[in-house]
């Protein structure tokens, strides 16, 4: 029975993916998917309670491998935090600004406040990513590789820096193709700023004793 249930669910996902590709999100209805799959609407809604739930599942399944690859670029055992963050940043931005993900983000933003799609994408994409990176930053802080701070706040600062040179043009849909060289350069700049803010504080013994100036009018010894 479990195998039949899983097979039916996969059939729905495959048919829905094809329908969304052909008709778009707004042009596809649950009735259309039900007609293509066969069976009753009740059965379809037992698997997916809304079109937004179904679309988000299709979307995340199509990008799961790339999402995982970007986050696997983080090495939790590394001694060079900046290098690991640069490696992650390049992979993450390559994923985030690929044509498919850009289209999905624009759609989710346009649907926010109108349907549940924006919330689902935020919870399953943005928050999931933030939690993974916050864990890495917390571990780095615990090892003294970064200064102590709220890891969730540091994560949001990191993401803001990585997207700082692209986000406004993306939101207004005037951003052209983002090439590998551009991603590498802007990632390096972002991580440089992040490490300036969150890099470990120097040990007290590493801090130079300030040069004491003699009082005005004093006779040098």
mmCIF file of C-alpha atoms in Angstrom:
data_model
loop_
_atom_site.group_PDB
_atom_site.id
_atom_site.type_symbol
_atom_site.label_atom_id
_atom_site.label_comp_id
_atom_site.label_asym_id
_atom_site.label_seq_id
_atom_site.Cartn_x
_atom_site.Cartn_y
_atom_site.Cartn_z
ATOM 1 C CA UNK A 1 0.000 0.000 0.000
ATOM 2 C CA UNK A 2 2.835 2.384 0.887
ATOM 3 C CA UNK A 3 4.503 1.799 -2.480
ATOM 4 C CA UNK A 4 1.220 2.500 -4.279
ATOM 5 C CA UNK A 5 0.800 5.709 -2.280
ATOM 6 C CA UNK A 6 4.321 6.859 -3.096
ATOM 7 C CA UNK A 7 3.850 5.967 -6.758
ATOM 8 C CA UNK A 8 0.593 7.935 -6.905
ATOM 9 C CA UNK A 9 2.218 10.948 -5.263
ATOM 10 C CA UNK A 10 5.080 10.856 -7.753
ATOM 11 C CA UNK A 11 2.636 10.591 -10.643
ATOM 12 C CA UNK A 12 0.844 13.709 -9.411
ATOM 13 C CA UNK A 13 4.146 15.571 -9.120
ATOM 14 C CA UNK A 14 5.239 14.562 -12.616
ATOM 15 C CA UNK A 15 1.925 15.556 -14.187
ATOM 16 C CA UNK A 16 1.811 18.820 -12.234
ATOM 17 C CA UNK A 17 5.354 19.721 -13.284
ATOM 18 C CA UNK A 18 4.399 19.286 -16.928
ATOM 19 C CA UNK A 19 1.234 21.356 -16.481
ATOM 20 C CA UNK A 20 3.098 24.180 -14.736
ATOM 21 C CA UNK A 21 5.710 24.234 -17.501
ATOM 22 C CA UNK A 22 3.005 24.450 -20.178
ATOM 23 C CA UNK A 23 0.502 26.783 -18.514
ATOM 24 C CA UNK A 24 2.424 28.605 -15.815
ATOM 25 C CA UNK A 25 1.467 28.825 -12.159
ATOM 26 C CA UNK A 26 -1.565 31.077 -12.577
ATOM 27 C CA UNK A 27 -2.785 29.263 -15.689
ATOM 28 C CA UNK A 28 -2.774 25.870 -14.006
ATOM 29 C CA UNK A 29 -5.681 24.821 -11.803
ATOM 30 C CA UNK A 30 -6.095 21.829 -9.543
ATOM 31 C CA UNK A 31 -8.948 20.786 -11.816
ATOM 32 C CA UNK A 32 -6.566 20.707 -14.764
ATOM 33 C CA UNK A 33 -4.088 18.582 -12.844
ATOM 34 C CA UNK A 34 -6.857 16.275 -11.649
ATOM 35 C CA UNK A 35 -8.068 15.788 -15.222
ATOM 36 C CA UNK A 36 -4.580 14.917 -16.401
ATOM 37 C CA UNK A 37 -3.870 12.564 -13.501
ATOM 38 C CA UNK A 38 -7.275 10.934 -13.470
ATOM 39 C CA UNK A 39 -9.286 10.131 -10.381
ATOM 40 C CA UNK A 40 -11.127 12.444 -8.030
ATOM 41 C CA UNK A 41 -10.284 15.878 -6.694
ATOM 42 C CA UNK A 42 -10.612 14.473 -3.183
ATOM 43 C CA UNK A 43 -7.734 12.100 -3.871
ATOM 44 C CA UNK A 44 -5.588 14.946 -5.254
ATOM 45 C CA UNK A 45 -6.285 17.139 -2.222
ATOM 46 C CA UNK A 46 -5.433 14.259 0.100
ATOM 47 C CA UNK A 47 -1.899 14.399 -1.263
ATOM 48 C CA UNK A 48 -1.601 18.167 -1.685
ATOM 49 C CA UNK A 49 -4.070 20.464 0.112
ATOM 50 C CA UNK A 50 -3.516 23.396 -2.270
ATOM 51 C CA UNK A 51 -2.028 24.368 -5.599
ATOM 52 C CA UNK A 52 0.632 26.355 -3.726
ATOM 53 C CA UNK A 53 1.688 23.272 -1.753
ATOM 54 C CA UNK A 54 1.867 21.245 -4.950
ATOM 55 C CA UNK A 55 3.801 23.884 -6.876
ATOM 56 C CA UNK A 56 6.281 24.437 -4.046
ATOM 57 C CA UNK A 57 6.947 20.687 -3.887
ATOM 58 C CA UNK A 58 7.540 20.557 -7.636
ATOM 59 C CA UNK A 59 9.796 23.585 -7.402
ATOM 60 C CA UNK A 60 11.923 22.314 -4.542
ATOM 61 C CA UNK A 61 12.308 18.838 -5.985
ATOM 62 C CA UNK A 62 13.586 20.354 -9.223
ATOM 63 C CA UNK A 63 16.255 22.392 -7.402
ATOM 64 C CA UNK A 64 17.128 20.145 -4.454
ATOM 65 C CA UNK A 65 20.391 18.826 -5.907
ATOM 66 C CA UNK A 66 21.719 22.336 -6.621
ATOM 67 C CA UNK A 67 20.555 23.601 -3.217
ATOM 68 C CA UNK A 68 22.349 20.748 -1.459
ATOM 69 C CA UNK A 69 25.524 21.222 -3.509
ATOM 70 C CA UNK A 70 25.720 24.904 -2.574
ATOM 71 C CA UNK A 71 25.360 24.215 1.142
ATOM 72 C CA UNK A 72 27.675 21.202 1.043
ATOM 73 C CA UNK A 73 30.401 23.644 -0.050
ATOM 74 C CA UNK A 74 30.684 24.705 3.597
ATOM 75 C CA UNK A 75 33.389 22.741 5.412
ATOM 76 C CA UNK A 76 32.619 22.595 9.157
ATOM 77 C CA UNK A 77 36.170 21.433 9.963
ATOM 78 C CA UNK A 78 38.013 24.140 8.041
ATOM 79 C CA UNK A 79 40.621 26.341 9.658
ATOM 80 C CA UNK A 80 40.150 29.020 6.989
ATOM 81 C CA UNK A 81 36.647 30.339 7.580
ATOM 82 C CA UNK A 82 36.955 33.113 5.003
ATOM 83 C CA UNK A 83 37.964 30.675 2.267
ATOM 84 C CA UNK A 84 35.097 28.323 3.130
ATOM 85 C CA UNK A 85 32.618 31.215 3.085
ATOM 86 C CA UNK A 86 33.943 32.392 -0.283
ATOM 87 C CA UNK A 87 33.512 28.891 -1.673
ATOM 88 C CA UNK A 88 29.954 28.753 -0.314
ATOM 89 C CA UNK A 89 29.147 32.252 -1.544
ATOM 90 C CA UNK A 90 30.195 31.478 -5.106
ATOM 91 C CA UNK A 91 28.165 28.254 -5.181
ATOM 92 C CA UNK A 92 25.176 29.876 -3.490
ATOM 93 C CA UNK A 93 25.013 32.888 -5.800
ATOM 94 C CA UNK A 94 25.484 30.676 -8.856
ATOM 95 C CA UNK A 95 22.452 28.693 -7.671
ATOM 96 C CA UNK A 96 20.401 31.720 -6.600
ATOM 97 C CA UNK A 97 20.955 33.656 -9.835
ATOM 98 C CA UNK A 98 20.507 30.781 -12.249
ATOM 99 C CA UNK A 99 17.634 31.415 -14.696
ATOM 100 C CA UNK A 100 15.338 28.802 -13.148
ATOM 101 C CA UNK A 101 15.725 29.974 -9.553
ATOM 102 C CA UNK A 102 15.471 33.628 -10.540
ATOM 103 C CA UNK A 103 12.124 32.895 -12.216
ATOM 104 C CA UNK A 104 10.886 30.979 -9.185
ATOM 105 C CA UNK A 105 11.893 33.765 -6.803
ATOM 106 C CA UNK A 106 10.136 36.393 -8.904
ATOM 107 C CA UNK A 107 7.006 34.253 -8.949
ATOM 108 C CA UNK A 108 7.078 33.702 -5.184
ATOM 109 C CA UNK A 109 7.546 37.432 -4.561
ATOM 110 C CA UNK A 110 4.708 38.335 -6.926
ATOM 111 C CA UNK A 111 2.393 35.882 -5.154
ATOM 112 C CA UNK A 112 3.276 37.019 -1.638
ATOM 113 C CA UNK A 113 0.273 38.476 0.143
ATOM 114 C CA UNK A 114 -2.066 36.958 -2.449
ATOM 115 C CA UNK A 115 -1.448 33.241 -1.944
ATOM 116 C CA UNK A 116 0.509 30.981 0.389
ATOM 117 C CA UNK A 117 3.302 30.469 -2.148
ATOM 118 C CA UNK A 118 5.529 33.224 -0.786
ATOM 119 C CA UNK A 119 5.342 31.855 2.750
ATOM 120 C CA UNK A 120 6.058 28.307 1.595
ATOM 121 C CA UNK A 121 9.116 29.379 -0.406
ATOM 122 C CA UNK A 122 10.355 31.465 2.516
ATOM 123 C CA UNK A 123 9.965 28.631 5.017
ATOM 124 C CA UNK A 124 11.280 25.822 2.815
ATOM 125 C CA UNK A 125 14.009 27.789 1.063
ATOM 126 C CA UNK A 126 15.152 30.924 2.873
ATOM 127 C CA UNK A 127 14.745 29.723 6.466
ATOM 128 C CA UNK A 128 16.137 26.282 5.684
ATOM 129 C CA UNK A 129 19.245 27.840 4.175
ATOM 130 C CA UNK A 130 19.620 30.310 7.047
ATOM 131 C CA UNK A 131 19.424 27.520 9.622
ATOM 132 C CA UNK A 132 22.168 25.536 7.896
ATOM 133 C CA UNK A 133 24.543 28.495 7.678
ATOM 134 C CA UNK A 134 23.733 29.704 11.205
ATOM 135 C CA UNK A 135 24.826 26.293 12.507
ATOM 136 C CA UNK A 136 28.125 26.626 10.648
ATOM 137 C CA UNK A 137 28.731 30.155 11.951
ATOM 138 C CA UNK A 138 27.838 29.130 15.512
ATOM 139 C CA UNK A 139 30.360 26.279 15.333
ATOM 140 C CA UNK A 140 33.008 28.685 13.997
ATOM 141 C CA UNK A 141 32.270 31.092 16.859
ATOM 142 C CA UNK A 142 32.577 28.263 19.384
ATOM 143 C CA UNK A 143 36.014 27.411 17.952
ATOM 144 C CA UNK A 144 37.174 31.021 18.126
ATOM 145 C CA UNK A 145 37.273 31.413 14.337
ATOM 146 C CA UNK A 146 34.663 34.173 14.448
ATOM 147 C CA UNK A 147 33.811 36.578 17.243
ATOM 148 C CA UNK A 148 30.822 35.716 19.393
ATOM 149 C CA UNK A 149 27.551 37.104 18.048
ATOM 150 C CA UNK A 150 23.977 36.033 17.374
ATOM 151 C CA UNK A 151 24.440 33.448 14.598
ATOM 152 C CA UNK A 152 21.077 34.138 12.950
ATOM 153 C CA UNK A 153 21.866 37.859 12.738
ATOM 154 C CA UNK A 154 25.341 37.117 11.371
ATOM 155 C CA UNK A 155 23.779 34.814 8.780
ATOM 156 C CA UNK A 156 21.399 37.517 7.589
ATOM 157 C CA UNK A 157 24.273 39.974 7.374
ATOM 158 C CA UNK A 158 26.231 37.438 5.321
ATOM 159 C CA UNK A 159 23.354 36.912 2.887
ATOM 160 C CA UNK A 160 22.745 40.647 2.588
ATOM 161 C CA UNK A 161 26.391 41.229 1.724
ATOM 162 C CA UNK A 162 26.446 38.426 -0.838
ATOM 163 C CA UNK A 163 23.404 39.846 -2.643
ATOM 164 C CA UNK A 164 24.188 43.518 -2.062
ATOM 165 C CA UNK A 165 25.432 44.186 -5.614
ATOM 166 C CA UNK A 166 22.658 42.232 -7.332
ATOM 167 C CA UNK A 167 19.434 42.358 -5.334
ATOM 168 C CA UNK A 168 17.936 45.705 -6.376
ATOM 169 C CA UNK A 169 18.484 45.018 -10.073
ATOM 170 C CA UNK A 170 17.019 41.547 -9.579
ATOM 171 C CA UNK A 171 13.907 42.857 -7.829
ATOM 172 C CA UNK A 172 13.233 45.386 -10.595
ATOM 173 C CA UNK A 173 14.016 42.766 -13.272
ATOM 174 C CA UNK A 174 16.781 44.758 -14.943
ATOM 175 C CA UNK A 175 19.554 42.334 -14.043
ATOM 176 C CA UNK A 176 21.239 40.636 -16.969
ATOM 177 C CA UNK A 177 23.080 37.339 -16.863
ATOM 178 C CA UNK A 178 25.425 37.050 -13.903
ATOM 179 C CA UNK A 179 28.646 35.373 -14.996
ATOM 180 C CA UNK A 180 31.124 33.315 -13.004
ATOM 181 C CA UNK A 181 33.785 36.053 -12.943
ATOM 182 C CA UNK A 182 31.317 38.619 -11.587
ATOM 183 C CA UNK A 183 30.098 36.208 -8.927
ATOM 184 C CA UNK A 184 33.664 35.434 -7.855
ATOM 185 C CA UNK A 185 34.582 39.106 -7.571
ATOM 186 C CA UNK A 186 31.508 40.267 -5.682
ATOM 187 C CA UNK A 187 31.679 37.239 -3.372
ATOM 188 C CA UNK A 188 35.272 38.115 -2.466
ATOM 189 C CA UNK A 189 34.225 41.670 -1.638
ATOM 190 C CA UNK A 190 31.279 40.482 0.447
ATOM 191 C CA UNK A 191 33.340 38.033 2.493
ATOM 192 C CA UNK A 192 36.041 40.631 3.063
ATOM 193 C CA UNK A 193 33.460 42.934 4.638
ATOM 194 C CA UNK A 194 31.894 40.069 6.615
ATOM 195 C CA UNK A 195 35.229 39.007 8.068
ATOM 196 C CA UNK A 196 36.060 42.611 8.957
ATOM 197 C CA UNK A 197 32.866 42.651 11.024
ATOM 198 C CA UNK A 198 32.846 39.099 12.394
ATOM 199 C CA UNK A 199 36.461 37.957 12.295
ATOM 200 C CA UNK A 200 37.956 36.926 15.639
ATOM 201 C CA UNK A 201 39.108 39.729 17.909
ATOM 202 C CA UNK A 202 42.891 39.810 18.428
ATOM 203 C CA UNK A 203 44.167 38.363 21.681
ATOM 204 C CA UNK A 204 45.192 40.876 24.312
ATOM 205 C CA UNK A 205 48.860 39.869 23.883
ATOM 206 C CA UNK A 206 48.612 40.647 20.159
ATOM 207 C CA UNK A 207 47.473 44.198 20.731
ATOM 208 C CA UNK A 208 50.255 46.761 20.616
ATOM 209 C CA UNK A 209 50.804 48.962 23.654
ATOM 210 C CA UNK A 210 49.779 52.488 22.663
ATOM 211 C CA UNK A 211 52.645 54.943 22.424
ATOM 212 C CA UNK A 212 52.454 57.346 25.356
ATOM 213 C CA UNK A 213 53.112 60.953 24.423
ATOM 214 C CA UNK A 214 54.836 63.112 27.050
ATOM 215 C CA UNK A 215 52.791 65.987 28.442
ATOM 216 C CA UNK A 216 53.209 69.287 26.673
ATOM 217 C CA UNK A 217 56.269 71.099 27.982
ATOM 218 C CA UNK A 218 57.771 68.057 29.669
ATOM 219 C CA UNK A 219 61.513 67.496 29.403
ATOM 220 C CA UNK A 220 62.365 64.277 27.536
ATOM 221 C CA UNK A 221 64.190 61.712 29.706
#
